[in-house]
PDB file of C-alpha atoms and ligand atoms in Angstrom:
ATOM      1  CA  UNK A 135      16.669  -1.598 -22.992  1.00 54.00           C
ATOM      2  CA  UNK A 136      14.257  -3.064 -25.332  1.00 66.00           C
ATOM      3  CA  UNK A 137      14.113  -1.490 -28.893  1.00 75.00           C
ATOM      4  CA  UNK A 138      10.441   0.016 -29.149  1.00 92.00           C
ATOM      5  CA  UNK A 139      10.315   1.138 -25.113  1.00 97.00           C
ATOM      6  CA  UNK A 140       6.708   2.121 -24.211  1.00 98.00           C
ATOM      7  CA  UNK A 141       7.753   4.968 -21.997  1.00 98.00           C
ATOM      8  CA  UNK A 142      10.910   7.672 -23.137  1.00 98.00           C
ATOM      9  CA  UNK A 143      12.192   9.095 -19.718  1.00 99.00           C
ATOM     10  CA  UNK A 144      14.151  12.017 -20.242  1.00 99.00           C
ATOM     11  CA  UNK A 145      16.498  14.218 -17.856  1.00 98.00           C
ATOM     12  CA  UNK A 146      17.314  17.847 -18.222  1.00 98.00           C
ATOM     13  CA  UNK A 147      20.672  16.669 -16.784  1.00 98.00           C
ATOM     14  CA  UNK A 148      22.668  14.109 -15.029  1.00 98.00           C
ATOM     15  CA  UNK A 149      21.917  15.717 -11.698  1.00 98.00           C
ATOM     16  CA  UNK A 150      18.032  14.482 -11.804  1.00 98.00           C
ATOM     17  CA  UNK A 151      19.728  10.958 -12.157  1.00 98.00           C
ATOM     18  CA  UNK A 152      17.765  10.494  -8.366  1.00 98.00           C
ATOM     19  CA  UNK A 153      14.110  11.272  -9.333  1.00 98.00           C
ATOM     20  CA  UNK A 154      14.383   9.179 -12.509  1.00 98.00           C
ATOM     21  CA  UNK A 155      15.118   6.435 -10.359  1.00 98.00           C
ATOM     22  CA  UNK A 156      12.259   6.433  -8.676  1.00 98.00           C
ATOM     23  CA  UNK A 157      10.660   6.444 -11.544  1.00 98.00           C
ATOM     24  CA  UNK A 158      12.267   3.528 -13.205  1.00 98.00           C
ATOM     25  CA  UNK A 159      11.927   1.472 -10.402  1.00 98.00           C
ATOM     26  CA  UNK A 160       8.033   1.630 -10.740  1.00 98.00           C
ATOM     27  CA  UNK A 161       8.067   1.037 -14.520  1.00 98.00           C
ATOM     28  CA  UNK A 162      10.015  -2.087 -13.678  1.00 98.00           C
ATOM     29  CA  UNK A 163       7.910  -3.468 -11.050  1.00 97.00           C
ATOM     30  CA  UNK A 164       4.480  -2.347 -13.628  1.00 98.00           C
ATOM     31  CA  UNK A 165       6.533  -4.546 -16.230  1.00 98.00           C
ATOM     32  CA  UNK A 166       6.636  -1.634 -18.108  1.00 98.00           C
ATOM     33  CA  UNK A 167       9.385  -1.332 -20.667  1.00 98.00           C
ATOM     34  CA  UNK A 168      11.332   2.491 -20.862  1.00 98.00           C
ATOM     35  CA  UNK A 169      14.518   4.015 -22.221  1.00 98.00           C
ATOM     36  CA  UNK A 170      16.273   6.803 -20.197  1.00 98.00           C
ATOM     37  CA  UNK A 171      18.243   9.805 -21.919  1.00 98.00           C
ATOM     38  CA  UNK A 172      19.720  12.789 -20.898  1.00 98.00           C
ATOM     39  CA  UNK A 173      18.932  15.646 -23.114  1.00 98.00           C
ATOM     40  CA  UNK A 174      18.183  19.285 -22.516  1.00 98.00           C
ATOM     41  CA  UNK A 175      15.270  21.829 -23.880  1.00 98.00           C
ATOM     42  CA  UNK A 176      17.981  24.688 -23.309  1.00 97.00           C
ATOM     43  CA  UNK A 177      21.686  23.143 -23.522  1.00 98.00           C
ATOM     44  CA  UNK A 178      20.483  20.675 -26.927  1.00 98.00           C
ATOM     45  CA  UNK A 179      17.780  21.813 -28.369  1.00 98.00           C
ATOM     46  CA  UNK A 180      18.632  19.891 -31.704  1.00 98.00           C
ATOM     47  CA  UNK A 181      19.205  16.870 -30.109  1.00 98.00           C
ATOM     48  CA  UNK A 182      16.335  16.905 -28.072  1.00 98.00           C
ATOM     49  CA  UNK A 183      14.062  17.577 -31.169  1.00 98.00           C
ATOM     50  CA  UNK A 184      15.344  14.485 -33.091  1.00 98.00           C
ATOM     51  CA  UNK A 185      15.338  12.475 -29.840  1.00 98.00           C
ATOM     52  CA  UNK A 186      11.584  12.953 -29.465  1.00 98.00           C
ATOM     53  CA  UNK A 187      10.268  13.198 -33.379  1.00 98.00           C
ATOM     54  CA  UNK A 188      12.120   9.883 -34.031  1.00 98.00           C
ATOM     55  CA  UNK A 189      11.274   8.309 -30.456  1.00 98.00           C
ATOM     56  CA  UNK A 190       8.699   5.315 -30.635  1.00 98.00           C
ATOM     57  CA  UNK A 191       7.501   5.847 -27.288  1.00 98.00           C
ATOM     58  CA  UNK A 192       3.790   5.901 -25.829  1.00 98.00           C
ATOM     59  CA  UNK A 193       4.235   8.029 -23.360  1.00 98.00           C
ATOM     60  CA  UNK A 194       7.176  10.526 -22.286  1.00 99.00           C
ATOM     61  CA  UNK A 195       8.027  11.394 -19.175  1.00 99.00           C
ATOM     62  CA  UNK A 196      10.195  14.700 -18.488  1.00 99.00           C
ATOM     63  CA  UNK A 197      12.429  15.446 -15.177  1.00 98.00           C
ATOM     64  CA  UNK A 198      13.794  19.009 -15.327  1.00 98.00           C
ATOM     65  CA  UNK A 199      14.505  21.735 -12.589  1.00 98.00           C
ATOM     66  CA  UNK A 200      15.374  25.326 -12.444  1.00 97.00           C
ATOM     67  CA  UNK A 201      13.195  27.327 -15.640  1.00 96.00           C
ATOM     68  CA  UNK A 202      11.976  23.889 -16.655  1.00 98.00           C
ATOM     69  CA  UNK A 203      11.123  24.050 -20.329  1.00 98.00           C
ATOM     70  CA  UNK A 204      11.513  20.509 -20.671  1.00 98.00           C
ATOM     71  CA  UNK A 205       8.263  18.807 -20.503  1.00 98.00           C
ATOM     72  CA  UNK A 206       6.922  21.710 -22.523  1.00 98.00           C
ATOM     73  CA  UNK A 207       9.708  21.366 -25.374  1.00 98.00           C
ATOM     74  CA  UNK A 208       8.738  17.547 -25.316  1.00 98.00           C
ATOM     75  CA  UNK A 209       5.736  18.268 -25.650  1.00 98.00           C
ATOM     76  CA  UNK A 210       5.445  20.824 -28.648  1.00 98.00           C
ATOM     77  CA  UNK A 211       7.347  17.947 -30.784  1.00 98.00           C
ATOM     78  CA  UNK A 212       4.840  15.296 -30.368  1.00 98.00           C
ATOM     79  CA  UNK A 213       0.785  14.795 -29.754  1.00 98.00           C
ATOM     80  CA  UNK A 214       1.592  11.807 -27.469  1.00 98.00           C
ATOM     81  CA  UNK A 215       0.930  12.573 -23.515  1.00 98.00           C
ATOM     82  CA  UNK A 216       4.392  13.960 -21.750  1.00 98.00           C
ATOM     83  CA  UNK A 217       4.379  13.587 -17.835  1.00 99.00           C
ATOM     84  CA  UNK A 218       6.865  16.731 -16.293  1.00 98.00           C
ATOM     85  CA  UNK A 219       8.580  15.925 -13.189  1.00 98.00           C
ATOM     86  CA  UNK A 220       9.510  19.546 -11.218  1.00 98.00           C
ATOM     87  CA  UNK A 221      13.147  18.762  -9.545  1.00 98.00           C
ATOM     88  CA  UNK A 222      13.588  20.739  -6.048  1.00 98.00           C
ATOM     89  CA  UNK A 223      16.025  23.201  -5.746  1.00 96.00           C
ATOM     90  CA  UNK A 224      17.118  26.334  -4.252  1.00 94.00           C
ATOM     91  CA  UNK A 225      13.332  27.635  -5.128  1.00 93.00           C
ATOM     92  CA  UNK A 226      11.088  24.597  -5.625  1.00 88.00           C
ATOM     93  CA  UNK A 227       7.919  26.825  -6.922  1.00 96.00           C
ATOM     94  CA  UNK A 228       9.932  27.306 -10.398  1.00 97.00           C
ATOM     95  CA  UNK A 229      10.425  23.958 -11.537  1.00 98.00           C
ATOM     96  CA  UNK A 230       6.604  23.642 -10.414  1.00 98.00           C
ATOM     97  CA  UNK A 231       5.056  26.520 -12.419  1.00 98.00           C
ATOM     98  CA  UNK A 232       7.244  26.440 -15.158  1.00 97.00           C
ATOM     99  CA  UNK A 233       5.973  22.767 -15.624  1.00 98.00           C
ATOM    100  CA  UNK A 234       1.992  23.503 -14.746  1.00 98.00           C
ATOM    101  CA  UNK A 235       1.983  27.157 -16.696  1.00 97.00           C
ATOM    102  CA  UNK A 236       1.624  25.725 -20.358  1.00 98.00           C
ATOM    103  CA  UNK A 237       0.213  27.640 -22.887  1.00 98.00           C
ATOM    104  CA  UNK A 238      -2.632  26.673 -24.250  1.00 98.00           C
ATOM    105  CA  UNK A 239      -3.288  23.894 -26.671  1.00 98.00           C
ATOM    106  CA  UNK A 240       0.647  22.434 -25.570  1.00 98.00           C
ATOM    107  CA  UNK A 241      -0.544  20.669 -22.185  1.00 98.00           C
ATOM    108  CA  UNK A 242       1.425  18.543 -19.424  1.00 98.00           C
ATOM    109  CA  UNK A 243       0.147  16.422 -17.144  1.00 98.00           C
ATOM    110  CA  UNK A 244       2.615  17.495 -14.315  1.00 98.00           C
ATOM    111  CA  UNK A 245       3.033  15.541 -10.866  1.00 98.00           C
ATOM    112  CA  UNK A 246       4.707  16.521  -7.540  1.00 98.00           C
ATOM    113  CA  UNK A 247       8.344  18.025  -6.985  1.00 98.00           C
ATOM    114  CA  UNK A 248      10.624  14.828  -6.882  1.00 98.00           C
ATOM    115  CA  UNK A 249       7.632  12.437  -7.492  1.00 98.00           C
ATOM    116  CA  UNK A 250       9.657  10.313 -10.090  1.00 98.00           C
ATOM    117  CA  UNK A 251       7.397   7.527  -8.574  1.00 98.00           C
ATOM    118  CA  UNK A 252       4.191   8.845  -9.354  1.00 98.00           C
ATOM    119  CA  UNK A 253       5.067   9.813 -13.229  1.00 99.00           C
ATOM    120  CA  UNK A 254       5.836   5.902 -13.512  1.00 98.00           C
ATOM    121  CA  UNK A 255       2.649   5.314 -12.139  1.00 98.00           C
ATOM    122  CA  UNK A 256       0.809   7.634 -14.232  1.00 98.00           C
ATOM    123  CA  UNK A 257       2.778   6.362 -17.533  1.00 98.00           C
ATOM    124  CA  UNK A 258       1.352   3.066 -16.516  1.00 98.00           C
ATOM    125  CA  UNK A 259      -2.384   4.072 -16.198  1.00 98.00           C
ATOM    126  CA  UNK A 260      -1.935   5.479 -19.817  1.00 98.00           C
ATOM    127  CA  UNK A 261      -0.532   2.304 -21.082  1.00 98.00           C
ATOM    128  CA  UNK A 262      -3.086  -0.205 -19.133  1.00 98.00           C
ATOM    129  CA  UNK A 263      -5.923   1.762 -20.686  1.00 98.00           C
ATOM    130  CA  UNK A 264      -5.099  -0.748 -23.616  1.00 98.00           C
ATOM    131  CA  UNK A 265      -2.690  -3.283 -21.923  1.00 98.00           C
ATOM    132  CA  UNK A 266      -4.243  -5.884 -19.958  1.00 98.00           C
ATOM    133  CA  UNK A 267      -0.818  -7.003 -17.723  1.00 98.00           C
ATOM    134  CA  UNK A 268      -0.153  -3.489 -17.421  1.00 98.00           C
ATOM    135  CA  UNK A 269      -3.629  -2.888 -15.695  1.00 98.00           C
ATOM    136  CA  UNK A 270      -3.313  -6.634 -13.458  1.00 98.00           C
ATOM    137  CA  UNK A 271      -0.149  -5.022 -12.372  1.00 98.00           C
ATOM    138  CA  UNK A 272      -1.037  -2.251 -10.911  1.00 98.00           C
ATOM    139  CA  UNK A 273      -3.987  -3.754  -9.104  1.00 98.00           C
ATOM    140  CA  UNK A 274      -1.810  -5.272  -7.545  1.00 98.00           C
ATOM    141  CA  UNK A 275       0.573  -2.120  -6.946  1.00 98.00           C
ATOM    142  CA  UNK A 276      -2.618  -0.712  -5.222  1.00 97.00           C
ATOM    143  CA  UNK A 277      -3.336  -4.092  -3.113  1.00 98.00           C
ATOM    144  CA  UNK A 278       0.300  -4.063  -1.594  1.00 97.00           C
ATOM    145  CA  UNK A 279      -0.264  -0.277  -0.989  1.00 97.00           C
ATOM    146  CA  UNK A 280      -3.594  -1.233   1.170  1.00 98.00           C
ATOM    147  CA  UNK A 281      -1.994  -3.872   2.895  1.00 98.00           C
ATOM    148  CA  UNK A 282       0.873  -1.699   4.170  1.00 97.00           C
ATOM    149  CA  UNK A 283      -1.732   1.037   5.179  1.00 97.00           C
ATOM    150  CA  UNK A 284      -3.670  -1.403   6.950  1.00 97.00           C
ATOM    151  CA  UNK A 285      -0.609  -3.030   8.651  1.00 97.00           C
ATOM    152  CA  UNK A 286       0.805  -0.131   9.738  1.00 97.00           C
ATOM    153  CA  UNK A 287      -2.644   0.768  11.436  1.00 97.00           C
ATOM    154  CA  UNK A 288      -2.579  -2.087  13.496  1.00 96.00           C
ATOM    155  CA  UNK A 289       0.869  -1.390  14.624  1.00 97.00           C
ATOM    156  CA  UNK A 290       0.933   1.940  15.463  1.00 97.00           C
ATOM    157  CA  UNK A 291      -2.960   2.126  16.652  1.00 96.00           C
ATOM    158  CA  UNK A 292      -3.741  -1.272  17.712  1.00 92.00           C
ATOM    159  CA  UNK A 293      -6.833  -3.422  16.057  1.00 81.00           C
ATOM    160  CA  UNK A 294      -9.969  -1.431  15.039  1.00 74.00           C
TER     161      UNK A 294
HETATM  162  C1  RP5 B  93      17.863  21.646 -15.302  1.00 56.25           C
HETATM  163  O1  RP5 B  93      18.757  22.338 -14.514  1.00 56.25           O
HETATM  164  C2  RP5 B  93      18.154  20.192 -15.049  1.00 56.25           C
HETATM  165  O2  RP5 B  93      17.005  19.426 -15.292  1.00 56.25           O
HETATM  166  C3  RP5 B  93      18.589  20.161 -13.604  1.00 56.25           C
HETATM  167  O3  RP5 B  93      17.487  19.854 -12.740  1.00 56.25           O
HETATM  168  C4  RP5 B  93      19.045  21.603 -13.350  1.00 56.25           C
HETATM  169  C5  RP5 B  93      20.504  21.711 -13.012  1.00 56.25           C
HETATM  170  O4  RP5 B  93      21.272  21.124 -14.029  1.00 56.25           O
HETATM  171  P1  RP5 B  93      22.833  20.829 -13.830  1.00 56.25           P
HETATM  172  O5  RP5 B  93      23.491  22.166 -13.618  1.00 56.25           O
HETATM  173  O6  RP5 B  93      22.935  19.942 -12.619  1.00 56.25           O
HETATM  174  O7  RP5 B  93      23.293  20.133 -15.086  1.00 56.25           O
HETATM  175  O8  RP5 B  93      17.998  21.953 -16.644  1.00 56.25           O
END
């Protein structure tokens, strides 16, 4: 861990250790440089507002599921842009809308239930808006993405 990350990941708990992943492997391969915590809107509410007011991070990004307050708590301590992750469960519309429903004023930019991968991509985007190797990067995130498409066309439907 470096000691000024660009991008605080956080976990409601040790259980969303999965969908961090994901998300962790795509900061890596963006060059992008993150912390990850475990800390929790409803079990440490202390913790979690010390975590975040003294955090020197960019961006946050916020993996919680059940009544996910998380990305919302993040966000009330700090004017810098949180990403919420909804977590699948038993019922996979409450992580969802408890992530999307923000009040307003407080917002989160929320992506897809489990898409850890798609919060490190966002957190990216935010960061190459200033950061040139950032932005190269994921150019070439998008090329390999294209080339897979393309070469799984040809595979599975031949030459067009
Ligand atoms: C949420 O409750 C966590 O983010 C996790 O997704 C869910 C279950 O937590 P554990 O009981 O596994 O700690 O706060």
């Amino acid at each position: 861990m470096t000691s000024n990350p660009s991008v605080l990941v956080v976990m409601g708990s040790k259980s969303d250790l999965p969908i961090a992943e994901k998300c962790l492997a795509v900061l890596k391969e963006l060059g992008v440089t993150y912390q990850l915590m475990v800390c929790s809107a409803h079990r440490t509410p202390e913790e979690l507002s010390a975590l975040i007011k003294g955090s020197p991070s960019e961006v946050f990004v916020a993996i919680a599921g059940l009544s996910a307050a998380l990305p919302g708590a993040i966000a009330a301590y700090t004017l810098r842009p949180v990403i919420g992750v909804p977590v699948s469960g038993k019922l996979n519309l409450d992580s969802i809308l408890s992530i999307v429903q923000m009040p307003p004023g407080i917002p989160v930019g929320a992506v897809g239930l489990d898409m850890g991968e798609n919060a490190g991509i966002l957190a990216a985007q935010i960061l190459a808006v200033k950061d040139h190797d950032i932005f190269d990067k994921l150019k070439a995130h998008r090329a390999k993405m294209r080339e897979k498409v393309m070469k799984d066309a040809e595979e599975t439907c031949g030459k067009a």
